[in-house]
Coordinates of C-alpha atoms in Angstrom, one line a residue:
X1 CA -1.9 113.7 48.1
X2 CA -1.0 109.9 49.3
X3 CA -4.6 108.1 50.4
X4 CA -4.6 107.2 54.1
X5 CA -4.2 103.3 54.7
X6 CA -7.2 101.4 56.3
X7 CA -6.8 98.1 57.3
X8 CA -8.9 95.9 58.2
X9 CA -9.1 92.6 59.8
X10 CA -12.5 90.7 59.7
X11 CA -13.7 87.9 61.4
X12 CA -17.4 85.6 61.7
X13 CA -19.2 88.4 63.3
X14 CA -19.3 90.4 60.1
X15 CA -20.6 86.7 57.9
X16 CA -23.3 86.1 61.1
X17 CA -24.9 89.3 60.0
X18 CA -25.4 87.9 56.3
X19 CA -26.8 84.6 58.0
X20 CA -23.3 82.8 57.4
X21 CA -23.3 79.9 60.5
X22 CA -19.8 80.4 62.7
X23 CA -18.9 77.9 64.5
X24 CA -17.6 79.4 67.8
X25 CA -21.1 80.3 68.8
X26 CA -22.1 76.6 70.3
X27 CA -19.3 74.9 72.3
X28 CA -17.0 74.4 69.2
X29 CA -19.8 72.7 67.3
X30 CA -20.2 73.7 64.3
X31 CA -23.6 73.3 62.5
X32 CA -23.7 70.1 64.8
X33 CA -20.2 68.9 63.9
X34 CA -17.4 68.2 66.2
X35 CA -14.7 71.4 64.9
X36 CA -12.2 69.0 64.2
X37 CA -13.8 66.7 62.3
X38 CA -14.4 68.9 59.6
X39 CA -11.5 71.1 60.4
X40 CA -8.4 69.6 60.6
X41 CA -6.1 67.0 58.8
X42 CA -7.0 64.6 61.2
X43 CA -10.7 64.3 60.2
X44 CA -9.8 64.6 56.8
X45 CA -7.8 61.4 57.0
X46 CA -10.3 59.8 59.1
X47 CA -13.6 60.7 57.2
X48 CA -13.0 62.4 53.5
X49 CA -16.5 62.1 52.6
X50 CA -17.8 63.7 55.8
X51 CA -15.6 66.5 55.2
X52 CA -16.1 67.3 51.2
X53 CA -20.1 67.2 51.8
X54 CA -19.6 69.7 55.4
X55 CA -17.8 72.0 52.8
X56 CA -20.1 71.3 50.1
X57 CA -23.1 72.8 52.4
X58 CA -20.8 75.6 53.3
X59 CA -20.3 76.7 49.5
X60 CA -24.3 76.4 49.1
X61 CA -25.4 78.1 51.9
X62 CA -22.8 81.3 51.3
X63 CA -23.7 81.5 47.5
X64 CA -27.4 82.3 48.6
X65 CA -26.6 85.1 51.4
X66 CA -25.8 88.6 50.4
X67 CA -23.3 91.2 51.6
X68 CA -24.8 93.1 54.5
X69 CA -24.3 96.8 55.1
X70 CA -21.1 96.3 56.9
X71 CA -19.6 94.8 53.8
X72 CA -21.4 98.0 52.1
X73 CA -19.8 100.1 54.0
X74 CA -16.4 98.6 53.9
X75 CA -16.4 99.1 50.1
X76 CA -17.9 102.0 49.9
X77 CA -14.5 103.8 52.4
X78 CA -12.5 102.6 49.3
X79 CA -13.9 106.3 48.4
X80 CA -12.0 108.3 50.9
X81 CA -9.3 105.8 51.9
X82 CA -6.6 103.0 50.5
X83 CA -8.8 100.2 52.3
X84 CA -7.1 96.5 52.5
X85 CA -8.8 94.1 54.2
X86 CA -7.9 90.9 55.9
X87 CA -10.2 88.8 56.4
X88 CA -10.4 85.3 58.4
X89 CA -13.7 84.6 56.2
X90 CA -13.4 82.1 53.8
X91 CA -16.6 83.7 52.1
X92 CA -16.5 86.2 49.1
X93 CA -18.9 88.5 50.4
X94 CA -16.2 91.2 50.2
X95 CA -15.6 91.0 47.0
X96 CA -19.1 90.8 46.2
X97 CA -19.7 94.1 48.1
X98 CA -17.5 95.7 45.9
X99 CA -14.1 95.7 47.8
X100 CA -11.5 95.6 45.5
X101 CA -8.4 94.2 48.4
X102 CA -9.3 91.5 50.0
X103 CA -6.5 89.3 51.8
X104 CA -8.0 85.2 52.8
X105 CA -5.5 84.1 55.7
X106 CA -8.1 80.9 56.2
X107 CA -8.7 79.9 52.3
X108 CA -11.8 80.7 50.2
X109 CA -14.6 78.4 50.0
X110 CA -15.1 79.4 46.1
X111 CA -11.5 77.7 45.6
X112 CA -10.6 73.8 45.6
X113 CA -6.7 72.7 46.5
X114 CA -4.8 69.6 45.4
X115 CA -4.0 67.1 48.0
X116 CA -0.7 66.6 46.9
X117 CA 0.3 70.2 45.8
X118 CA -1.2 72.9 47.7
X119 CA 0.0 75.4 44.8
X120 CA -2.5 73.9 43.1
X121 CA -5.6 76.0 43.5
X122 CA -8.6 76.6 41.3
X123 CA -11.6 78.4 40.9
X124 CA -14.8 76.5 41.5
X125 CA -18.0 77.0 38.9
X126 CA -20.4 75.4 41.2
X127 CA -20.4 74.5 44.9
X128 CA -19.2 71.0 44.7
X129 CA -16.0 68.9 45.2
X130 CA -16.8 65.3 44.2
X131 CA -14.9 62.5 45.3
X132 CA -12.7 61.9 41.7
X133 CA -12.5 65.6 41.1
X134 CA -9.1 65.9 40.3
X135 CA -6.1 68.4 40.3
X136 CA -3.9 68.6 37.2
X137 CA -1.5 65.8 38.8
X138 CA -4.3 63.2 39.2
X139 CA -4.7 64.2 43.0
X140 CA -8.2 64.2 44.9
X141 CA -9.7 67.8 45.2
X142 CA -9.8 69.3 49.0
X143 CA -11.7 72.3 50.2
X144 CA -9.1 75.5 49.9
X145 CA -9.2 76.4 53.9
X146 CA -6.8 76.5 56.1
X147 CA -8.1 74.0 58.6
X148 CA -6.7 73.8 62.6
X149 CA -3.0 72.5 62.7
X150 CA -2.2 73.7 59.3
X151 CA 0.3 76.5 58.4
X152 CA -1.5 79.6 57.6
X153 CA 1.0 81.0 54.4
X154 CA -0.9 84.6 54.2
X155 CA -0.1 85.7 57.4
X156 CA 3.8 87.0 55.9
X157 CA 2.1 89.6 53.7
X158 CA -0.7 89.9 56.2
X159 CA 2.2 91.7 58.7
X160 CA 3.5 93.5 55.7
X161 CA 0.3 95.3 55.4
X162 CA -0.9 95.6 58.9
X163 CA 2.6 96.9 59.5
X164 CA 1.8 100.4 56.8
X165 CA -1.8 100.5 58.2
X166 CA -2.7 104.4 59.6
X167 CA -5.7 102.9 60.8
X168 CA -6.3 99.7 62.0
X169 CA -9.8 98.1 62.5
X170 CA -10.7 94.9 64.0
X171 CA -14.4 94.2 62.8
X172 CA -16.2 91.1 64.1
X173 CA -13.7 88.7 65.5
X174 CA -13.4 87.9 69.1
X175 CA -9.6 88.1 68.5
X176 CA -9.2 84.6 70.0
X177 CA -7.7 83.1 66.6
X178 CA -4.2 82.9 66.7
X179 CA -2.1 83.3 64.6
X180 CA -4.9 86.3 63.2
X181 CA -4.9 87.5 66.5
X182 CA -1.6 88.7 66.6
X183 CA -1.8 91.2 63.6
X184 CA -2.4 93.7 65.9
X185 CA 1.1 93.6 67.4
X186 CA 2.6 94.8 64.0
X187 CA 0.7 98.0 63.5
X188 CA 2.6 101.5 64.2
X189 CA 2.1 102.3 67.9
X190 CA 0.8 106.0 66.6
X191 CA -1.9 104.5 64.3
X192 CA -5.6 104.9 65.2
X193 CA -7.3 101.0 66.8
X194 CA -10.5 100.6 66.2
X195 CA -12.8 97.6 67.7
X196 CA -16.2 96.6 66.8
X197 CA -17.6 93.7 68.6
X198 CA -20.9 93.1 70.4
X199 CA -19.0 91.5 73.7
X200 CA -16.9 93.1 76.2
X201 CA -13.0 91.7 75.4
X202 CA -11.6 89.6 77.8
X203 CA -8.1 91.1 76.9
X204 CA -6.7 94.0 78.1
X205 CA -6.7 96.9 75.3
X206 CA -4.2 98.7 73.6
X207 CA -4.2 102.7 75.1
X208 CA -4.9 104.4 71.7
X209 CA -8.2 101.7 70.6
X210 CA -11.6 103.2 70.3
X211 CA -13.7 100.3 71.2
X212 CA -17.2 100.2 69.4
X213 CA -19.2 98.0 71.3
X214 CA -22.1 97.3 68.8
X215 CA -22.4 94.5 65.8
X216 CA -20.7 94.8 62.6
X217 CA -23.3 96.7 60.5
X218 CA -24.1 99.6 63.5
X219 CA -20.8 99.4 64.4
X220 CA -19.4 100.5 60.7
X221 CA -22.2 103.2 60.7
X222 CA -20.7 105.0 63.7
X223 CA -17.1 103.8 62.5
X224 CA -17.4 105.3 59.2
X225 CA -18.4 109.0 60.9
X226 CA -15.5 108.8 63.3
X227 CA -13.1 108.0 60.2
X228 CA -14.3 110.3 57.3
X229 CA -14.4 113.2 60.6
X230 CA -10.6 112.6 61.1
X231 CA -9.6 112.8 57.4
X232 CA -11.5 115.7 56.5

């Protein structure tokens, strides 16, 4: 018998829990930083050095937190369900939680991109870029996120997926993001919503969501009840 699909798209609220820093919590600042300085092209260009080290304390701080019992219990539906998630994270601590489909539609810290070929991405040992790290054309090293203003390639397959989901959940993210946001739109009108998030939406809801109004981790604790009820 054909596993039911899960999907799942997570946002910051899930990474707050594990201590990750988001930066919509503080008027757009971001661990004291103007967002688009050390999130877009722009402040790239303007300040390269501000940039590598913002993302170099980003990689730091994520390798010392640990996957919190949302994550857990993510990984742990991989049991009962086809789970694929897609995550606007740009943390592993999916993967690290023991889910094995994991979609990045913002980049992964753990990955540095050329500057002159964005095909060009590798896997980082340490938590490092330094300026004359190098890509295999003789191009400076960038952080591998998608930063404001750029084109976010995942979000093809990212419809393709949401688009077979039999359940959807939205787990920690305000749903403000766009183009993330709009995921949504592409699942099957007869598949089950779900939305966990600690704040009323300012949105109107789809008729058929369940809204969980709790954080991530109580939220998936109830969630996973409600899910593992309807496929038994």
């Amino acid at each position: 018998m054909n596993q039911k699909k899960l999907v799942v798209l997570s946002g910051a609220g899930v990474s707050a829990e594990s201590g990750i820093s988001t930066f919509r919590d503080s008027n757009g600042l971001w661990e004291n930083h103007d967002v688009m300085e050390v999130a877009s092209p722009e402040g790239w260009r303007k300040n390269r050095a501000l940039v590598q080290e913002f993302y170099n304390q980003r990689r730091k701080q994520a390798r010392k937190c640990q996957p919190n019992a949302a994550h857990l219990a993510l990984a742990s539906l991989e049991k009962h369900l086809e789970v694929q998630i897609i995550t606007q994270n740009v943390d592993d601590l999916h993967e690290r939680a023991g889910s094995s489909n994991v979609l990045h539609l913002h980049g992964e810290l753990s990955k540095a991109q050329s500057t002159l070929d964005p095909k060009l991405v590798y896997p980082m040992d340490g938590w490092e870029i330094k300026e004359g790290d190098k890509c295999e054309k003789g191009s400076q090293l960038r952080p591998f996120i998608v930063w404001f203003g750029e084109a976010v390639p995942m979000m093809i397959p990212a419809m393709k997926i949401a688009a077979k989901a039999d359940f959807f959940l939205v787990l920690g993210t305000s749903m403000q993001v766009y183009p993330a946001a709009s995921l949504i739109d592409y699942v099957p009108r007869n598949a089950d919503k779900y939305l966990i998030d600690p704040a009323q939406p300012d949105f109107s809801l789809p008729k058929n969501l369940i809204f969980i109004q709790k954080k991530a981790t109580e939220g998936m604790e109830l969630f996973t009840k409600l899910i593992l009820e309807k496929i038994a």
